[in-house]
Short mmCIF file of C-alpha atoms in Angstrom, two decimals:
data_model
loop_
_atom_site.label_atom_id
_atom_site.label_comp_id
_atom_site.label_asym_id
_atom_site.label_seq_id
_atom_site.Cartn_x
_atom_site.Cartn_y
_atom_site.Cartn_z
CA MET A 71 48.02 27.16 -16.09
CA LYS A 72 44.65 25.71 -14.81
CA LYS A 73 44.01 24.04 -18.01
CA ASN A 74 47.55 22.44 -18.21
CA VAL A 75 47.38 21.28 -14.78
CA LEU A 76 43.95 19.77 -15.35
CA TRP A 77 45.10 17.83 -18.60
CA ASN A 78 48.51 16.77 -16.94
CA THR A 79 46.64 15.72 -13.67
CA VAL A 80 43.59 13.85 -15.16
CA GLY A 81 45.66 11.97 -17.89
CA THR A 82 48.63 11.03 -15.79
CA ILE A 83 46.53 9.99 -12.63
CA PHE A 84 44.44 7.92 -14.76
CA TYR A 85 47.47 6.24 -16.45
CA PHE A 86 48.97 5.35 -13.17
CA PHE A 87 45.76 4.37 -11.74
CA CYS A 88 45.46 1.96 -14.63
CA GLN A 89 48.91 0.60 -14.00
CA TRP A 90 48.30 0.26 -10.08
CA ILE A 91 44.84 -1.52 -10.60
CA LEU A 92 46.75 -4.35 -12.44
CA THR A 93 47.92 -5.59 -8.94
CA VAL A 94 44.11 -5.64 -8.13
CA ILE A 95 43.22 -7.44 -11.17
CA VAL A 96 46.10 -10.08 -10.82
CA VAL A 97 44.94 -10.70 -7.15
CA ASN A 98 41.26 -11.09 -7.79
CA MET A 99 41.60 -13.08 -11.17
CA THR A 100 44.20 -15.58 -9.75
CA ASN A 101 42.05 -16.37 -6.64
CA HIS A 102 44.17 -14.34 -4.41
CA ASP A 103 47.37 -15.98 -5.57
CA TYR A 104 49.83 -13.58 -3.80
CA GLU A 105 52.67 -15.37 -5.20
CA ILE A 106 51.76 -14.37 -8.82
CA ALA A 107 51.06 -10.85 -7.14
CA GLY A 108 54.77 -11.13 -5.85
CA TYR A 109 56.11 -11.78 -9.40
CA LEU A 110 54.10 -8.97 -10.77
CA ALA A 111 55.36 -6.51 -7.93
CA LEU A 112 58.97 -7.47 -8.57
CA ALA A 113 58.87 -7.09 -11.98
CA MET A 114 57.47 -3.73 -11.62
CA THR A 115 59.84 -2.78 -8.92
CA THR A 116 62.94 -4.16 -10.55
CA SER A 117 62.05 -2.68 -14.23
CA SER A 118 61.33 0.78 -12.47
CA SER A 119 64.93 0.62 -11.08
CA TYR A 120 66.48 0.09 -14.62
CA SER A 121 64.03 2.62 -16.33
CA THR A 122 65.77 5.28 -14.11
CA ILE A 123 68.61 4.65 -16.46
CA ALA A 124 66.31 5.11 -19.62
CA LEU A 125 64.70 8.31 -18.26
CA PHE A 126 68.20 9.37 -17.01
CA ASN A 127 66.14 11.83 -14.71
CA MET A 128 66.31 14.25 -17.87
CA ARG A 129 62.70 15.44 -17.66
CA SER A 130 63.13 18.14 -15.06
CA PHE A 131 66.40 19.28 -16.71
CA GLN A 132 64.63 19.22 -20.17
CA VAL A 133 61.67 21.19 -19.08
CA SER A 134 63.78 23.74 -17.02
CA ASP A 135 65.96 24.27 -19.94
CA VAL A 136 64.41 27.65 -20.33
CA ALA A 137 67.48 28.98 -22.22
CA GLY A 138 67.31 26.47 -25.15
CA GLU A 139 70.90 25.19 -24.26
CA PHE A 140 69.95 21.84 -26.08
CA GLN A 141 67.71 21.13 -28.85
CA ASP A 142 64.60 18.62 -29.07
CA GLY A 143 66.56 16.25 -31.20
CA THR A 144 69.38 16.03 -29.00
CA TYR A 145 67.13 15.08 -26.13
CA ALA A 146 65.47 12.42 -28.17
CA GLY A 147 69.01 11.06 -29.42
CA SER A 148 70.23 10.83 -25.82
CA ARG A 149 66.97 8.78 -24.88
CA VAL A 150 67.77 6.24 -27.77
CA ILE A 151 71.21 5.55 -26.09
CA THR A 152 69.88 5.57 -22.55
CA CYS A 153 67.01 3.06 -23.45
CA ALA A 154 69.45 0.56 -25.12
CA VAL A 155 71.64 0.78 -21.96
CA SER A 156 69.02 0.42 -19.49
CA PHE A 157 67.61 -2.76 -21.21
CA ILE A 158 71.08 -4.39 -21.43
CA CYS A 159 71.49 -3.73 -17.66
CA CYS A 160 68.09 -4.93 -16.81
CA VAL A 161 68.59 -8.36 -18.73
CA ILE A 162 72.14 -8.80 -16.81
CA ALA A 163 70.48 -8.00 -13.48
CA ALA A 164 67.51 -10.30 -14.03
CA VAL A 165 69.75 -13.08 -14.85
CA VAL A 166 72.32 -12.79 -12.16
CA SER A 167 70.01 -12.01 -9.35
CA GLY A 168 69.17 -15.66 -9.07
CA ASN A 169 65.63 -15.05 -10.31
CA SER A 170 63.59 -17.93 -11.73
CA ARG A 171 63.05 -18.15 -15.49
CA TYR A 172 59.46 -17.28 -15.14
CA GLN A 173 60.34 -13.95 -12.92
CA ILE A 174 63.11 -13.12 -15.52
CA LEU A 175 60.62 -13.16 -18.27
CA CYS A 176 58.07 -11.10 -16.36
CA ILE A 177 60.78 -8.65 -15.67
CA LEU A 178 61.84 -8.29 -19.19
CA ALA A 179 58.25 -8.02 -20.29
CA TYR A 180 57.56 -5.13 -17.95
CA MET A 181 60.89 -3.55 -18.91
CA GLY A 182 59.53 -3.29 -22.43
CA ILE A 183 56.60 -1.30 -21.00
CA ARG A 184 59.03 0.90 -19.06
CA LEU A 185 61.00 1.76 -22.22
CA VAL A 186 57.80 2.94 -23.97
CA GLU A 187 57.24 5.10 -21.05
CA ALA A 188 60.70 6.47 -21.34
CA TRP A 189 60.35 7.22 -24.84
CA VAL A 190 57.07 9.05 -24.47
CA ASP A 191 58.61 10.84 -21.44
CA VAL A 192 61.07 12.81 -23.77
CA LEU A 193 58.35 13.52 -26.34
CA GLN A 194 56.10 14.73 -23.51
CA GLY A 195 58.87 17.12 -22.06
CA MET A 196 58.89 18.83 -25.46
CA ASP A 197 55.06 18.98 -25.32
CA GLN A 198 55.41 20.62 -22.14
CA LYS A 199 57.76 23.05 -23.32
CA TYR A 200 55.36 23.79 -26.15
CA GLU A 201 52.43 24.02 -23.33
CA ARG A 202 50.77 21.07 -25.29
CA TYR A 203 49.60 19.43 -22.16
CA ASP A 204 46.51 18.33 -24.15
CA ILE A 205 48.67 15.90 -26.04
CA ILE A 206 50.16 14.46 -22.80
CA GLY A 207 46.59 13.95 -21.23
CA LYS A 208 45.21 12.38 -24.15
CA SER A 209 48.12 9.82 -24.68
CA TYR A 210 48.04 8.93 -21.00
CA LEU A 211 44.16 8.26 -21.44
CA ILE A 212 44.42 6.05 -24.48
CA ARG A 213 47.36 3.99 -23.00
CA GLY A 214 45.63 3.59 -19.69
CA PHE A 215 42.60 2.09 -21.19
CA LEU A 216 44.62 -0.28 -23.48
CA THR A 217 46.75 -1.22 -20.46
CA VAL A 218 43.87 -2.56 -18.31
CA GLY A 219 41.70 -4.10 -21.26
CA LEU A 220 44.73 -6.06 -22.66
CA PHE A 221 45.96 -7.07 -19.35
CA VAL A 222 42.88 -8.63 -18.45
CA VAL A 223 42.60 -10.33 -21.89
CA GLY A 224 46.16 -11.92 -21.19
CA ILE A 225 45.05 -13.09 -17.75
CA ARG A 226 41.68 -14.21 -18.51
CA PHE A 227 42.00 -15.81 -22.06
CA PHE A 228 45.75 -16.96 -21.95
CA ASN A 229 46.12 -17.57 -18.00
CA SER A 230 49.44 -15.99 -18.46
CA LEU A 231 51.00 -12.77 -16.70
CA ILE A 232 53.99 -12.77 -19.24
CA VAL A 233 51.47 -12.60 -22.26
CA ALA A 234 49.47 -10.09 -20.47
CA LEU A 235 52.48 -7.83 -20.08
CA LEU A 236 53.61 -8.33 -23.56
CA LEU A 237 50.04 -7.31 -24.97
CA VAL A 238 50.52 -4.10 -22.93
CA PHE A 239 53.87 -3.42 -24.19
CA LEU A 240 52.81 -3.80 -27.80
CA SER A 241 49.67 -1.84 -27.53
CA THR A 242 51.31 1.16 -25.77
CA ALA A 243 54.42 1.24 -28.01
CA PHE A 244 51.80 1.65 -30.98
CA VAL A 245 50.11 4.59 -29.52
CA VAL A 246 53.40 6.20 -28.69
CA ILE A 247 54.80 5.78 -32.43
CA TYR A 248 51.44 6.76 -34.24
CA TYR A 249 50.04 9.27 -31.69
CA ASP A 250 52.57 11.03 -29.73
CA GLY A 251 55.56 10.82 -32.32
CA SER A 252 53.22 11.83 -35.21
CA LEU A 253 51.83 14.88 -33.39
CA MET A 254 55.34 16.09 -32.28
CA LYS A 255 56.41 16.27 -35.97
CA LYS A 256 53.32 18.44 -36.63
CA ILE A 257 54.33 20.80 -33.59
CA ASN A 258 58.01 21.01 -34.48
CA ALA A 259 58.37 20.34 -38.19
CA THR A 260 62.29 20.20 -37.96
CA PHE A 261 62.25 17.72 -35.23
CA SER A 262 64.51 14.63 -35.72
CA VAL A 263 66.39 12.45 -33.52
CA GLU A 264 70.10 13.77 -33.65
CA MET A 265 73.05 11.74 -32.50
CA LYS A 266 75.67 14.38 -32.65
CA LYS A 267 78.38 15.67 -30.27
CA ASP A 268 75.69 17.42 -28.21
CA VAL A 269 74.08 14.24 -27.21
CA TRP A 270 77.31 13.16 -25.26
CA ILE A 271 77.56 16.47 -23.67
CA LEU A 272 73.78 16.34 -22.47
CA LEU A 273 74.35 12.77 -21.03
CA LYS A 274 77.62 14.02 -19.30
CA LYS A 275 75.71 16.91 -17.70
CA CYS A 276 72.71 14.50 -16.68
CA PHE A 277 74.82 11.69 -15.39
CA PRO A 278 74.57 12.84 -11.78
CA PHE A 279 70.92 12.90 -12.05
CA VAL A 280 70.56 9.25 -13.16
CA ILE A 281 72.81 8.11 -10.24
CA ILE A 282 70.43 10.11 -7.91
CA SER A 283 67.41 8.54 -9.55
CA TYR A 284 68.92 5.03 -9.60
CA LEU A 285 69.88 5.29 -5.89
CA LEU A 286 66.36 6.50 -4.98
CA SER A 287 64.65 3.53 -6.78
CA GLN A 288 67.10 1.09 -5.10
CA GLU A 289 66.01 2.51 -1.82
CA ASN A 290 62.53 1.25 -2.62
CA LEU A 291 63.69 -1.94 -4.40
CA LEU A 292 66.38 -3.40 -1.96
CA PRO A 293 64.41 -3.47 1.20
CA LYS A 294 61.73 -5.43 -0.55
CA GLN A 295 64.14 -7.79 -2.24
CA MET A 296 65.54 -8.37 1.30
CA LEU A 297 62.08 -9.02 2.63
CA GLN A 298 61.53 -11.53 -0.10
CA ASN A 299 64.78 -13.30 0.47
CA LEU A 300 64.23 -13.38 4.34
CA PHE A 301 60.62 -14.33 4.58
CA GLY A 302 59.47 -15.48 1.09
CA ALA A 303 57.90 -14.23 -2.05
CA GLU A 304 54.44 -14.38 -0.51
CA GLN A 305 55.34 -11.89 2.10
CA GLN A 306 56.75 -9.40 -0.28
CA GLY A 307 53.65 -10.10 -2.32
CA ILE A 308 51.38 -8.94 0.71
CA TYR A 309 53.39 -5.92 1.25
CA SER A 310 53.31 -4.74 -2.31
CA THR A 311 49.77 -5.40 -2.68
CA ILE A 312 48.94 -3.35 0.30
CA ALA A 313 51.32 -0.45 -1.02
CA ALA A 314 49.86 -0.29 -4.33
CA PRO A 315 46.82 1.95 -3.46
CA ALA A 316 49.20 4.38 -1.63
CA LEU A 317 51.06 5.25 -4.89
CA ILE A 318 48.36 7.44 -6.20
CA VAL A 319 49.48 10.01 -3.52
CA GLN A 320 52.87 9.91 -5.07
CA VAL A 321 51.61 10.28 -8.64
CA CYS A 322 49.10 13.10 -7.66
CA ALA A 323 51.74 15.24 -6.02
CA ALA A 324 54.28 14.88 -8.98
CA VAL A 325 51.95 15.58 -11.76
CA VAL A 326 50.29 18.66 -9.86
CA PHE A 327 53.64 20.03 -9.23
CA SER A 328 55.17 19.38 -12.87
CA PRO A 329 53.55 22.30 -14.71
CA PHE A 330 55.04 24.53 -11.90
CA LEU A 331 58.66 23.58 -12.29
CA PRO A 332 59.49 25.78 -15.39
CA VAL A 333 58.16 28.87 -13.11
CA PHE A 334 60.38 27.96 -10.43
CA SER A 335 63.38 27.55 -13.06
CA LYS A 336 62.36 30.69 -14.60
CA ALA A 337 62.33 32.79 -11.33
CA TYR A 338 65.74 31.24 -10.27
CA HIS A 339 67.58 31.91 -13.46
CA GLU A 340 66.19 35.30 -14.00
CA LYS A 341 67.50 36.25 -10.49
CA ASN A 342 63.91 36.91 -8.87
CA PHE A 343 65.01 35.32 -5.67
CA ASP A 344 62.49 36.89 -3.53
CA GLU A 345 59.70 35.21 -5.82
CA PHE A 346 61.72 31.94 -5.75
CA ARG A 347 61.80 32.04 -2.03
CA ASN A 348 58.06 32.84 -1.48
CA MET A 349 57.03 29.94 -3.80
CA LEU A 350 59.40 27.70 -1.63
CA ARG A 351 57.64 28.83 1.59
CA LYS A 352 54.10 28.31 -0.09
CA LEU A 353 55.36 24.85 -1.22
CA TYR A 354 56.28 23.95 2.43
CA PHE A 355 52.77 24.72 3.52
CA VAL A 356 51.23 22.99 0.74
CA LEU A 357 53.34 19.66 1.52
CA ILE A 358 52.62 19.74 5.17
CA GLY A 359 48.65 20.22 4.58
CA MET A 360 48.74 17.40 1.98
CA SER A 361 50.61 15.14 4.31
CA VAL A 362 48.14 15.67 7.22
CA VAL A 363 45.03 15.38 4.81
CA VAL A 364 46.32 12.18 3.14
CA THR A 365 47.27 10.63 6.69
CA LEU A 366 43.72 11.41 8.03
CA GLY A 367 42.18 10.07 4.85
CA ALA A 368 44.03 6.88 5.13
CA LYS A 369 43.18 6.42 8.65
CA LEU A 370 39.35 6.85 7.95
CA LEU A 371 39.31 5.01 4.68
CA GLY A 372 42.08 2.45 4.75
CA LYS A 373 40.40 -0.43 6.07
CA TRP A 374 37.30 0.06 4.16
CA GLY A 375 39.30 0.55 0.90
CA LEU A 376 41.65 -2.51 1.42
CA SER A 377 38.89 -4.86 2.14
CA LEU A 378 36.87 -3.41 -0.71
CA LEU A 379 39.67 -3.99 -3.16
CA TYR A 380 41.24 -7.34 -1.79
CA GLY A 381 38.88 -8.77 0.59
CA LYS A 382 38.62 -8.79 4.39
CA ASP A 383 41.62 -11.29 4.66
CA ILE A 384 44.09 -8.56 3.67
CA LEU A 385 43.32 -6.69 7.02
CA GLN A 386 45.41 -9.18 8.96
CA ASN A 387 48.45 -7.09 7.75
CA TYR A 388 46.67 -3.66 8.01
CA ASN A 389 49.27 -2.47 10.44
CA ILE A 390 51.77 -1.76 7.68
CA PHE A 391 49.35 0.38 5.78
CA ILE A 392 49.65 3.87 7.53
CA PRO A 393 53.41 3.57 7.57
CA ILE A 394 53.21 2.69 3.82
CA VAL A 395 51.30 5.94 3.28
CA TRP A 396 54.01 7.86 5.08
CA VAL A 397 56.70 6.27 2.79
CA THR A 398 54.53 7.24 -0.17
CA ILE A 399 54.36 10.91 1.17
CA LEU A 400 57.98 11.11 1.78
CA THR A 401 58.81 9.66 -1.75
CA ALA A 402 56.60 12.27 -3.49
CA ILE A 403 58.21 15.12 -1.44
CA THR A 404 61.77 14.02 -2.20
CA TRP A 405 60.98 13.86 -6.02
CA ILE A 406 59.48 17.55 -5.72
CA PHE A 407 62.51 18.70 -4.11
CA VAL A 408 64.91 16.84 -6.37
CA ALA A 409 63.00 18.57 -9.27
CA ILE A 410 63.59 21.87 -7.71
CA MET A 411 67.47 21.43 -7.21
CA THR A 412 67.75 20.13 -10.77
CA ALA A 413 66.17 23.54 -11.87
CA MET A 414 68.68 25.24 -9.70
CA ARG A 415 71.47 23.01 -11.15
CA LYS A 416 72.58 22.14 -7.64
CA ILE A 417 74.10 18.87 -9.25
CA LYS A 418 77.16 18.13 -7.10
CA THR A 419 75.50 18.96 -3.84
CA LEU A 420 72.45 16.75 -4.75
CA LEU A 421 74.59 13.94 -5.41
CA VAL A 422 76.56 14.15 -2.36
CA GLY A 423 73.38 14.19 -0.30
CA MET A 424 72.22 11.08 -2.02
CA LEU A 425 75.13 9.16 -1.71
CA ILE A 426 75.25 9.76 2.13
CA ASP A 427 71.45 8.91 2.33
CA PHE A 428 71.90 5.81 0.24
CA GLY A 429 74.46 4.55 2.86
CA ILE A 430 72.21 5.12 5.78
CA CYS A 431 69.63 3.01 3.97
CA LEU A 432 72.12 0.09 3.41
CA LEU A 433 73.13 0.45 7.07
CA LEU A 434 69.63 0.40 8.36
CA MET A 435 67.94 -2.10 5.95
CA LYS A 436 68.81 -5.52 7.40
CA PRO A 437 68.34 -4.90 11.03
CA CYS A 438 65.11 -3.03 10.57
CA ILE A 439 63.72 -5.73 8.40
CA MET A 440 64.93 -8.73 10.70
CA THR A 441 63.37 -6.88 13.70
CA PHE A 442 60.07 -5.48 12.30
CA GLU A 443 59.65 -7.79 9.00
CA LYS A 444 57.41 -5.70 6.72
CA ASN A 445 57.21 -2.88 8.68
CA GLY A 446 60.87 -2.92 8.66
CA VAL A 447 60.64 -2.12 4.86
CA ASN A 448 58.78 1.02 5.88
CA LEU A 449 60.90 2.21 8.77
CA VAL A 450 64.10 2.10 6.71
CA GLN A 451 62.55 4.28 3.98
CA ILE A 452 60.84 6.54 6.35
CA ILE A 453 64.26 7.54 8.06
CA SER A 454 66.34 7.77 5.10
CA LEU A 455 63.82 9.81 3.09
CA PHE A 456 63.06 12.31 5.86
CA LEU A 457 66.81 12.84 6.26
CA PHE A 458 67.21 13.65 2.52
CA ILE A 459 64.27 15.90 2.46
CA VAL A 460 65.76 18.05 5.30
CA TYR A 461 69.14 18.12 3.73
CA MET A 462 67.47 19.50 0.50
CA ILE A 463 65.48 22.14 2.09
CA ILE A 464 68.66 23.37 3.89
CA ILE A 465 70.47 23.39 0.64
CA CYS A 466 67.57 25.40 -1.35
CA GLU A 467 67.50 27.87 1.64
CA ILE A 468 71.21 28.50 1.83
CA ALA A 469 71.37 28.89 -1.98
CA VAL A 470 68.45 31.37 -2.29
CA LYS A 471 70.08 33.34 0.81
CA GLN A 472 73.58 33.58 -0.80
CA LYS A 473 72.28 34.37 -4.25
CA LYS A 474 70.23 37.24 -2.76
CA TYR A 475 72.83 38.71 -0.47
#
């Protein structure tokens, strides 16, 4: 388990660090042009929203499929369909949302990168079930180096954000096809993409999860879009630039927890409810401790880190940084409990809670942003995410209590 956690953590954190640092690179290589940073940030956020359709929030379901309900080829076949649908939806949304032609091209270029990530995600779900975390880690490391290197080439030598994103897309797709794909065929000699009836059964089972994942991503995207519509692309660019460093918290929490999800799933489905409840209680303390440590670290190092990355001018907006850190912490905790409830197969209950929470977000969004501007984006997410976390914890505790007694 320690080896698995190490490979998964190092590789994933490095890759997402490389993605995050793109925002730093674009700010510094364009002479602090926050409009270009805004284009990149909106492309990242918009493509992320539609990548939820491609991913179908299936990884947790796939990894927690300890009984082998569906075959590897079935998961792969479903990913072909979801990737195609997500790209079509992203194209339509990018065009009808009133974006400029340049912004649309940036969104579609980044969507290509998201589709590569979606395809490798299903392969890595298989790697995880076969406990080949070394493949996962190495793939992330290779793609991370290529992401940063070719992005810099695109910005410096072509002076084009779109070209930079296309170079990243093509290089990472090459790695996934000739590294991840080839090794999967060696691990599972019978592996092939299947498009049989089971694919549609799997998609039907996971459909509520994609709604949940999509709505959570919209809770992150819509406030930013409203900020841009009300106060301009520059303000949205400043917010996203400051928010970028905090994303490492979310990534760290997710990747460290990921190898433990099959353990939670196995305990629950084998009816070891005492063990499952004990793991839940330990998780509560770990998450509370993480929240305290991250907040203190952000307070101590936040100004120094932001000025080091972006220059002292960025500190004019430092007041939004700590609330952004809280949003990131709550987002990480939310995804952890969504994964646990997925392993418990509490599908309808999770969906109902998400729909209510999204409604709260919509109600609070405009008044919060109109009143508090950039910090309004934080406030609406803090309230909605906190309420959703409380809801999921209550459901988990009730479910274990009912099962036990």
